[in-house]
Coordinates of C-alpha atoms and ligand atoms in Angstrom, one line a residue:
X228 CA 103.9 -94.9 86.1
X229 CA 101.0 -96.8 87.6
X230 CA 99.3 -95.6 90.8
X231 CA 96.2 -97.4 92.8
X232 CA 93.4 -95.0 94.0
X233 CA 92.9 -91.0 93.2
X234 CA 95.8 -88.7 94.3
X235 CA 95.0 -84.7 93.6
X236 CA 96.1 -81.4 95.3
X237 CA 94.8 -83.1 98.2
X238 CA 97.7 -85.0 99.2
X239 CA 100.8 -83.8 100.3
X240 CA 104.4 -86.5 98.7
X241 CA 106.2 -87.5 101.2
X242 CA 109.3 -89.4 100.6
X243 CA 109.5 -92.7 101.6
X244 CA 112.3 -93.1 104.1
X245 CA 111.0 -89.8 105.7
X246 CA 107.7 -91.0 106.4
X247 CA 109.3 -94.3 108.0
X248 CA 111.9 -91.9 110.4
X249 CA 109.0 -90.1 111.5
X250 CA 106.8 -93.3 112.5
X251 CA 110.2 -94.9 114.5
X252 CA 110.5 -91.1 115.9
X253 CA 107.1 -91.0 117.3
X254 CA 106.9 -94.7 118.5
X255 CA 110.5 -94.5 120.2
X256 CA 109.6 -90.9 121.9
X257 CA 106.8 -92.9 123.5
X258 CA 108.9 -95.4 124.8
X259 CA 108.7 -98.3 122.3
X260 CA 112.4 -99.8 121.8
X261 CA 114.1 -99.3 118.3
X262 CA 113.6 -102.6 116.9
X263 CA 110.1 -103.2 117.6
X264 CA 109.4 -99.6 116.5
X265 CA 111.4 -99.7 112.9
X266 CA 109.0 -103.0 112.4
X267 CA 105.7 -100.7 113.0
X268 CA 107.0 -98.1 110.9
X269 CA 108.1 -100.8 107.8
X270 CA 104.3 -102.2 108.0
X271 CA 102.7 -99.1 108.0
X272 CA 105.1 -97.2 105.4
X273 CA 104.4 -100.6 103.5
X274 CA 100.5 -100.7 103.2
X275 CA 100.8 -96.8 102.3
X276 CA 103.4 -97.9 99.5
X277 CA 101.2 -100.1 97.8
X278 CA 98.3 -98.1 98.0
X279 CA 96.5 -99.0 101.0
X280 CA 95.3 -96.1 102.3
X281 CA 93.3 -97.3 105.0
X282 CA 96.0 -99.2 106.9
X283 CA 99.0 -96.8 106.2
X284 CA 100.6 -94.0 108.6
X285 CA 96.9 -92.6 109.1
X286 CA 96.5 -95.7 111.6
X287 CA 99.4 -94.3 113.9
X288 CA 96.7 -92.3 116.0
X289 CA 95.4 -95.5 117.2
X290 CA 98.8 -97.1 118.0
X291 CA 99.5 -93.6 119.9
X292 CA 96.3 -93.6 122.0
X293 CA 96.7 -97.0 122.5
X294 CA 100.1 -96.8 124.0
X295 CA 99.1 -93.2 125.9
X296 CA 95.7 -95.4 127.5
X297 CA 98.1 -98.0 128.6
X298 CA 95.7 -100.4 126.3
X299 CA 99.6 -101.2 124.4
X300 CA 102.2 -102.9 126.3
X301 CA 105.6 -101.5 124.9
X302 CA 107.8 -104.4 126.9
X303 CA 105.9 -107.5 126.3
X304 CA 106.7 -110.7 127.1
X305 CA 106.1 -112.6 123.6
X306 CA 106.5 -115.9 125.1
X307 CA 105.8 -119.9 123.8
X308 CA 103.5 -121.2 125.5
X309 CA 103.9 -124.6 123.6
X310 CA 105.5 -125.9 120.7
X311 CA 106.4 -128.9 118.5
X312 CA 108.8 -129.4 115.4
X313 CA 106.3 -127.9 113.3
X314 CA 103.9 -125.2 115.3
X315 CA 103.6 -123.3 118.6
X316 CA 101.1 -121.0 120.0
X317 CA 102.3 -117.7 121.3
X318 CA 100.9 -115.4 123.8
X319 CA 101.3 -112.1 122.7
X320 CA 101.1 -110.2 126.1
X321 CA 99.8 -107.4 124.0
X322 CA 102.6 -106.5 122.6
X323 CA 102.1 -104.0 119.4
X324 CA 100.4 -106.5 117.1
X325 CA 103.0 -105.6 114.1
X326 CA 106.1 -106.5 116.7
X327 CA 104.3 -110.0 117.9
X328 CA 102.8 -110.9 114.6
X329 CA 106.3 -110.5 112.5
X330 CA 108.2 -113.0 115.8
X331 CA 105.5 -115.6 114.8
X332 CA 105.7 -115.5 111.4
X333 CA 109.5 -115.8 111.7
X334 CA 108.8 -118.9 114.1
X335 CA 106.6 -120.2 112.0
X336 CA 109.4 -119.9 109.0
X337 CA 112.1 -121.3 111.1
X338 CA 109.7 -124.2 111.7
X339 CA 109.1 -125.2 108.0
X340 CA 112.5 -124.8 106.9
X341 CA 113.3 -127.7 109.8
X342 CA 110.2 -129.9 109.4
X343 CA 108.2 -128.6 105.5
X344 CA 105.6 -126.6 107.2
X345 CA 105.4 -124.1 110.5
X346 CA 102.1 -123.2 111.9
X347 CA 101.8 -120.8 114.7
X348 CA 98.9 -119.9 116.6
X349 CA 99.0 -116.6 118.5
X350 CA 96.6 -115.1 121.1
X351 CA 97.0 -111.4 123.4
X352 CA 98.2 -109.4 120.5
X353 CA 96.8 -106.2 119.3
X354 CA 95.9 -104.3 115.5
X355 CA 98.9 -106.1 113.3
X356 CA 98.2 -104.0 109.8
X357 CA 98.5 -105.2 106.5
X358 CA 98.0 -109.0 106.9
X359 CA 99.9 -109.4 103.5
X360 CA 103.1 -107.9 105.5
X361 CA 103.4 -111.1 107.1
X362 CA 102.5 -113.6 104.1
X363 CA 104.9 -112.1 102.1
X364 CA 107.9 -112.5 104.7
X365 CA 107.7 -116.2 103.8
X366 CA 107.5 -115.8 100.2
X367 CA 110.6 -114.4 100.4
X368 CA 112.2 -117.1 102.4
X369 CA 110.8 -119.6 99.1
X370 CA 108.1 -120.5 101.3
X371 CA 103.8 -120.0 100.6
X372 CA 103.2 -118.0 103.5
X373 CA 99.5 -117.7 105.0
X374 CA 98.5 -114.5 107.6
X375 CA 95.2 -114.2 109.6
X376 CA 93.6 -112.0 112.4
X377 CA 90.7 -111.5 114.0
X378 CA 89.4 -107.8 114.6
X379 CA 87.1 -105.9 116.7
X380 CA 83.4 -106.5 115.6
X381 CA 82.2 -104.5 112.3
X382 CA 80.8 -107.1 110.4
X383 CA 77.6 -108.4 110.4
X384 CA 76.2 -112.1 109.4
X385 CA 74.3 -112.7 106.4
X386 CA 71.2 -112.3 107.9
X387 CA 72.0 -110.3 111.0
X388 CA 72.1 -106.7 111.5
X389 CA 74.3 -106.8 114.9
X390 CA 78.4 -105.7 114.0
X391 CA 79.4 -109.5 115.3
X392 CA 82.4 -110.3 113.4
X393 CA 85.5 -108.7 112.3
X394 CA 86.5 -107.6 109.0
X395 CA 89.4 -110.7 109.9
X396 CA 91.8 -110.6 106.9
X397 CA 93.4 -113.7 105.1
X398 CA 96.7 -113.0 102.9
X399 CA 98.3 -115.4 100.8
X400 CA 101.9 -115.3 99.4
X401 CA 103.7 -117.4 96.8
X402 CA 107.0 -117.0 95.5
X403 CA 107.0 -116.9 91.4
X404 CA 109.3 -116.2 88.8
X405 CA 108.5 -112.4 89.0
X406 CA 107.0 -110.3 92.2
X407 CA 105.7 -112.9 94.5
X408 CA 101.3 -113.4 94.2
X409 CA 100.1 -111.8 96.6
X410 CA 96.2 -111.8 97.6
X411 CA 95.6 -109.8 101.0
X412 CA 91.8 -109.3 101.6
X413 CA 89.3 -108.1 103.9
X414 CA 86.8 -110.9 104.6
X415 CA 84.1 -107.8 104.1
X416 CA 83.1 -106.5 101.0
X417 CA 85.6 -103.0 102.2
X418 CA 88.1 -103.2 105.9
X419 CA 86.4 -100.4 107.9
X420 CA 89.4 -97.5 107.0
X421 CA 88.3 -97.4 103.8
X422 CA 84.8 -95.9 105.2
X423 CA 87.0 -93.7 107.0
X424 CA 88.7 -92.4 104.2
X425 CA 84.8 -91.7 102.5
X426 CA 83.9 -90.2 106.1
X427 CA 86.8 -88.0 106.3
X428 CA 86.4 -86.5 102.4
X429 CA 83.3 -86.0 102.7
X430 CA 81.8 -88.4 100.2
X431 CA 79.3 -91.3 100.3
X432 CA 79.5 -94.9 100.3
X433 CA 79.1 -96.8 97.3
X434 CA 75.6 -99.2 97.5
X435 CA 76.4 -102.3 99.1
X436 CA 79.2 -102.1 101.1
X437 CA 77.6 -101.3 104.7
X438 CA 73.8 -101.7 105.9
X439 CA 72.7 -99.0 109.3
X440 CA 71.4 -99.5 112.5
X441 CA 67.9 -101.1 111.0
X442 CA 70.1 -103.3 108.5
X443 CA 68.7 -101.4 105.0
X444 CA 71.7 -101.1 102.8
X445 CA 72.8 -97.5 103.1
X446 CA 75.3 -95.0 101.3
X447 CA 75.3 -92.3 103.9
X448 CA 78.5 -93.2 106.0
X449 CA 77.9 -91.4 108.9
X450 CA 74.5 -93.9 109.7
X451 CA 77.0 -96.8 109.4
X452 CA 79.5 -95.0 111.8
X453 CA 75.9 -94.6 114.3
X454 CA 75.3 -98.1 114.8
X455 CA 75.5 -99.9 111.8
X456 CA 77.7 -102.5 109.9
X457 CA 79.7 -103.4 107.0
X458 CA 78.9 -106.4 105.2
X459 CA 80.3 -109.8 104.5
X460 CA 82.4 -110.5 101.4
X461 CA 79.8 -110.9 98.5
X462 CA 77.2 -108.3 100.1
X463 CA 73.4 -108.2 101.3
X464 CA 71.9 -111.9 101.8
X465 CA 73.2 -115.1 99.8
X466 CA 72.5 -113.9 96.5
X467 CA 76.4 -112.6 95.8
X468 CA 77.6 -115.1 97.8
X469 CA 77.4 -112.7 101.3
X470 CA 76.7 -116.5 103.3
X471 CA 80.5 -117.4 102.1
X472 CA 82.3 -113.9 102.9
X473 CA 80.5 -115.0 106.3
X474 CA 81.8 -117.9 106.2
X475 CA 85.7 -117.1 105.4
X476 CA 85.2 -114.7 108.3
X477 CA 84.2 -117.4 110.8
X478 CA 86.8 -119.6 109.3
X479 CA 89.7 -116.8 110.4
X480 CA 88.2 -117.1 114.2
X481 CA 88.1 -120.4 114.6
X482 CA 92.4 -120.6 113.1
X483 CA 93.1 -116.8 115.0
X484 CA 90.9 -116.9 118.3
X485 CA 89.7 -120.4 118.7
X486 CA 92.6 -122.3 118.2
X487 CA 94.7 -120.1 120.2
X488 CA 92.9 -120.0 123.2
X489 CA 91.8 -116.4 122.2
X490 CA 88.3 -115.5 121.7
X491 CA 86.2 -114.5 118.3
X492 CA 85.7 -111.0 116.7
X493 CA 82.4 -109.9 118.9
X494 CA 84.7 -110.0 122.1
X495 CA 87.8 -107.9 120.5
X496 CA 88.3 -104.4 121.6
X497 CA 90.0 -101.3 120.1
X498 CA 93.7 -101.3 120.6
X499 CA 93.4 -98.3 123.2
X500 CA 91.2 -100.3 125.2
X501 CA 93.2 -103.0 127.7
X502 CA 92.9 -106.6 126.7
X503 CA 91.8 -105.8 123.1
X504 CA 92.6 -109.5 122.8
X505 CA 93.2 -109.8 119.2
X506 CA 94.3 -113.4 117.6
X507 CA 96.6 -114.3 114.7
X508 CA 97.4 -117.4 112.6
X509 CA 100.4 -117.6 110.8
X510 CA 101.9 -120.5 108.1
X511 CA 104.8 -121.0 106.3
X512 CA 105.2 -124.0 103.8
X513 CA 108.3 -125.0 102.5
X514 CA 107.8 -125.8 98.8
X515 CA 111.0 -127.4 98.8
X516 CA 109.5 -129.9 100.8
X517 CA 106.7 -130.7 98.2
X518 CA 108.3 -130.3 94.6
X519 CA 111.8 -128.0 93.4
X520 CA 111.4 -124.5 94.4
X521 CA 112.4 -124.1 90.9
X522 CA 109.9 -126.2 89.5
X523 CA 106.7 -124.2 91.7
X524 CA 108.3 -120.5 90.7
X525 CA 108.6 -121.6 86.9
X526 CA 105.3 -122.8 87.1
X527 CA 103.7 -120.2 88.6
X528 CA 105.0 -117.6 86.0
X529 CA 103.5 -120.3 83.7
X530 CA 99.8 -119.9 85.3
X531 CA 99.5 -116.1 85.5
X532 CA 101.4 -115.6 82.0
X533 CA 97.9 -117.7 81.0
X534 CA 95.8 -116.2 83.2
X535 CA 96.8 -112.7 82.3
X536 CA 96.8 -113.7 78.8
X537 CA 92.9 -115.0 78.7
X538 CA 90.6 -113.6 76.6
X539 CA 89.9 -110.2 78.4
X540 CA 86.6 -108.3 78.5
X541 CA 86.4 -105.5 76.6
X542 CA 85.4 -102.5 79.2
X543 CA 88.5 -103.5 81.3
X544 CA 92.1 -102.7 80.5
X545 CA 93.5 -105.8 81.5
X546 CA 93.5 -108.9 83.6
X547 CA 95.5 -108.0 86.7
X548 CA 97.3 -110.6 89.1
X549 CA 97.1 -110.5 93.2
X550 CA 99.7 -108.3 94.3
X551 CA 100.4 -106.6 90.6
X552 CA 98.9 -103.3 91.3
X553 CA 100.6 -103.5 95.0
X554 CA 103.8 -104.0 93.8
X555 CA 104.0 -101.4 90.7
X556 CA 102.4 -98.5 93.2
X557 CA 105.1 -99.3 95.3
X558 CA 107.8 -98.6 92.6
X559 CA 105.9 -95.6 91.5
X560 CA 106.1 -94.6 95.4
X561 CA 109.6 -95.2 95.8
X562 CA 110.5 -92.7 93.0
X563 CA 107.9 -89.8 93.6
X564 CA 106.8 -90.1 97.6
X565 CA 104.3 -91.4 99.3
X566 CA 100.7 -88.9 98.9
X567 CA 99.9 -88.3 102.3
X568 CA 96.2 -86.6 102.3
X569 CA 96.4 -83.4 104.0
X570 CA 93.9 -84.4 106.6
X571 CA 96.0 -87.3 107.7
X572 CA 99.2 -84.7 107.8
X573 CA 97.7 -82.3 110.3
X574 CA 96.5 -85.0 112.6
X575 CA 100.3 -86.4 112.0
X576 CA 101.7 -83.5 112.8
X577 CA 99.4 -83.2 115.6
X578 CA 100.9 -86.3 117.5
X579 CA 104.4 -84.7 116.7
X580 CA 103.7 -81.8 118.5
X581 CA 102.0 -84.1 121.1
X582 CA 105.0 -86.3 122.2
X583 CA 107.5 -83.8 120.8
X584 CA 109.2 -84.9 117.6
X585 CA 110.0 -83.1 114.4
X586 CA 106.8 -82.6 112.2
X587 CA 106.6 -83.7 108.8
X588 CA 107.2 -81.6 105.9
X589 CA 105.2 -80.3 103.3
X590 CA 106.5 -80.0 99.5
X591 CA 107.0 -76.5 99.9
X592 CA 109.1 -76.5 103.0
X593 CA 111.4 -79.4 101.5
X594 CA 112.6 -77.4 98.4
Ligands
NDP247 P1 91.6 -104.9 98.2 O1 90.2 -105.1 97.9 O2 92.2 -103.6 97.9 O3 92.5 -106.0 97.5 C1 92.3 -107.4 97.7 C2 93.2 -108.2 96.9 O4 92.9 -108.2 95.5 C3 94.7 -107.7 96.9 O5 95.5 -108.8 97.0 C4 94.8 -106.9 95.6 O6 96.1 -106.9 95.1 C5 94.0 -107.8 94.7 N1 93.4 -107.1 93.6 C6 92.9 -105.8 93.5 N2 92.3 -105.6 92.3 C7 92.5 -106.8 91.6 C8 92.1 -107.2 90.3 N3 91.5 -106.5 89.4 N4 92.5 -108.5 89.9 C9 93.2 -109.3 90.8 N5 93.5 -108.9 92.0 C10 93.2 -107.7 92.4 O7 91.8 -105.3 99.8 P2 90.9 -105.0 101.1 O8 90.4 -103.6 100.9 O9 90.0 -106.1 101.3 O10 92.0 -105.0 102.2 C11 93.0 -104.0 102.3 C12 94.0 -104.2 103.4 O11 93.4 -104.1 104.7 C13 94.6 -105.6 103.4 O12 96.0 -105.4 103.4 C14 94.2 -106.3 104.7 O13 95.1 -107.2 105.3 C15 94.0 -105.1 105.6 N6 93.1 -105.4 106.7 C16 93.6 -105.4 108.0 C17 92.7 -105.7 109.1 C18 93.3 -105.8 110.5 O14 92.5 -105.9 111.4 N7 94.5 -105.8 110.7 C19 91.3 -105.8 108.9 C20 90.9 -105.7 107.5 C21 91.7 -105.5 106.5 P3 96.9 -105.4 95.1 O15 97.4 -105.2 96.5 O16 98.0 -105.6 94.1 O17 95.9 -104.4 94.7

């Protein structure tokens, strides 16, 4: 059974479905209606199921404090502002990012299914999670589907030492013959939570991943966390090709925040402040539209049979596919629980006993 990342006595399992009820438990104590709070709970429980750590249930703190500041509206108004057959641009009124991003992304799948292709702009939303979440809602309409945001500033430009630009995701979903492909990136070398998970076990950074407050490439976490920043996709300078992580992230500001009347990473704030302002780009294209559905899934299955089938270097097991090791950590998951580190658990519980729902269990308790 395959698992991403390093789970010891550290962790506590937690089955799936009890991790989701106690998300929708916390989020509906607080005042956030059913629906919008069983979509929160499926994003998070999501990323933790395929092994993303960093953008699991140990981001529900956030989400809290930014619904206890008032920084969350829990009754937005997630309204068109315009629209034609084949896009619209949303206004958010910042709604939980998870609850506004997943209305666009159905709008924008409604759109291609009418007219080949549905691109929807949104602006006022707040922290939407896993960006792949989204993506992959359209690959399983038959559709590529194509997910963006903008983030708070973390990121600085090859050449810059100021945090300027966000670590703004891109995800990418195609239906195949198999699990869909699934590429959902950072556009840094790391998103910020995995530093948090380093931070919080005590460990340092690997080299090249974050520079401090005077821009020398550090390993010592806690001089990132005092004024420093991570860097782009492809590292320090131009050599590794930091310029184009640079550029990817510009790229998902100018579809997220500029095109939506929003604004760019350096002018996003933290989901418990008001008016975090965060931006999202969504895109659905119906394949139908372009060649058989049939036709694109069988030849699909064709590419990555070749690809994984390549001559393969000899210090790595295998060639893996985008989405692979997602997908098969999420089967794992399914059967044995989701590892919950204990850290993450007591601050969990924490909240519970907080807004007064039923903590989560530990192994021992559950036998
Ligand atoms: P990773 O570096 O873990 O993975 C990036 C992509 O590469 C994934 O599609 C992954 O698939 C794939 N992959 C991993 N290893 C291989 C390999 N050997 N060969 C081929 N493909 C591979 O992602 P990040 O750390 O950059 O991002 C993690 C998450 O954080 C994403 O979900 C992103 O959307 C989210 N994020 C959200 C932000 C926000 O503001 N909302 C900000 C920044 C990030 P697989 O999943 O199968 O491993």
């Amino acid at each position: 059974m395959f698992e991403k990342g390093h789970v010891d006595e550290s962790y506590v399992r937690i089955p799936k479905d009890e991790l989701f009820s106690f998300v929708v438990n916390v989020l509906t104590k607080l005042g956030v209606p059913k629906n919008d709070a069983e979509i929160v709970a499926d994003n998070l429980v999501m990323a933790d199921l395929r092994g993303i750590e960093s953008h699991g249930v140990q981001r529900l703190k956030r989400y809290v404090d930014g619904i206890l500041s008032g920084g969350i509206n829990l009754h937005p108004n997630i309204r068109i502002v315009r629209e034609g057959l084949s896009y619209a641009l949303i206004d958010g009124d910042e709604g939980l990012g998870q609850v506004v991003g997943y209305n666009a992304m159905k709008l924008a799948i409604e759109k291609a299914k009418d007219s080949g292709v549905g691109v929807v702009a949104v602006r006022n939303s707040n922290h939407y999670g896993i960006a792949g979440y989204y993506a992959l809602m359209a690959a399983e309409e038959g559709m590529i589907g194509i997910s963006m945001t903008n983030s708070r500033p973390l990121v600085a430009p090859t050449g810059g030492v100021e945090r300027f630009l966000g670590t703004n995701p891109i995800a990418l979903a195609a239906p195949t013959n198999g699990k869909p492909f699934l590429l959902d990136m950072a556009t840094s070398v790391v998103p910020i939570g995995k530093l948090e998970v380093y931070r919080r076990k005590g460990k340092p950074i690997p080299e090249g991943w974050a520079i401090d407050g005077d821009g020398n490439v550090t390993t010592d976490v806690e001089r990132v966390f005092a004024g420093g920043a991570l860097l782009p996709l492809g590292g320090f300078g131009e050599l590794f090709g930091g310029h184009k992580g640079y550029g990817l992230s510009v790229m998902v500001d100018i579809l997220a925040g500029i095109l939506s009347g929003g604004t760019w990473s350096r002018h996003v704030k933290n989901t418990s402040e008001k008016h975090s302002e965060v931006d999202h780009f969504f895109m659905a294209i119906n394949i139908e539209a372009f060649v058989p559905l049939q036709e694109f899934r069988e030849n699909m299955g064709a590419m990555i049979e070749e690809l994984k089938s390549s001559r393969k270097h000899e210090d790595f097991e295998k060639i893996w596919i985008h989405g692979e090791k997602g997908f098969l950590t999420m089967e794992t998951r399914l059967k044995v629980g989701i590892p919950i580190y204990r850290k993450v658990m007591e601050e969990l519980n924490g909240i519970a006993e907080r807004v007064g729902v039923e903590k989560l269990k530990s192994d021992g308790e559950r036998e």
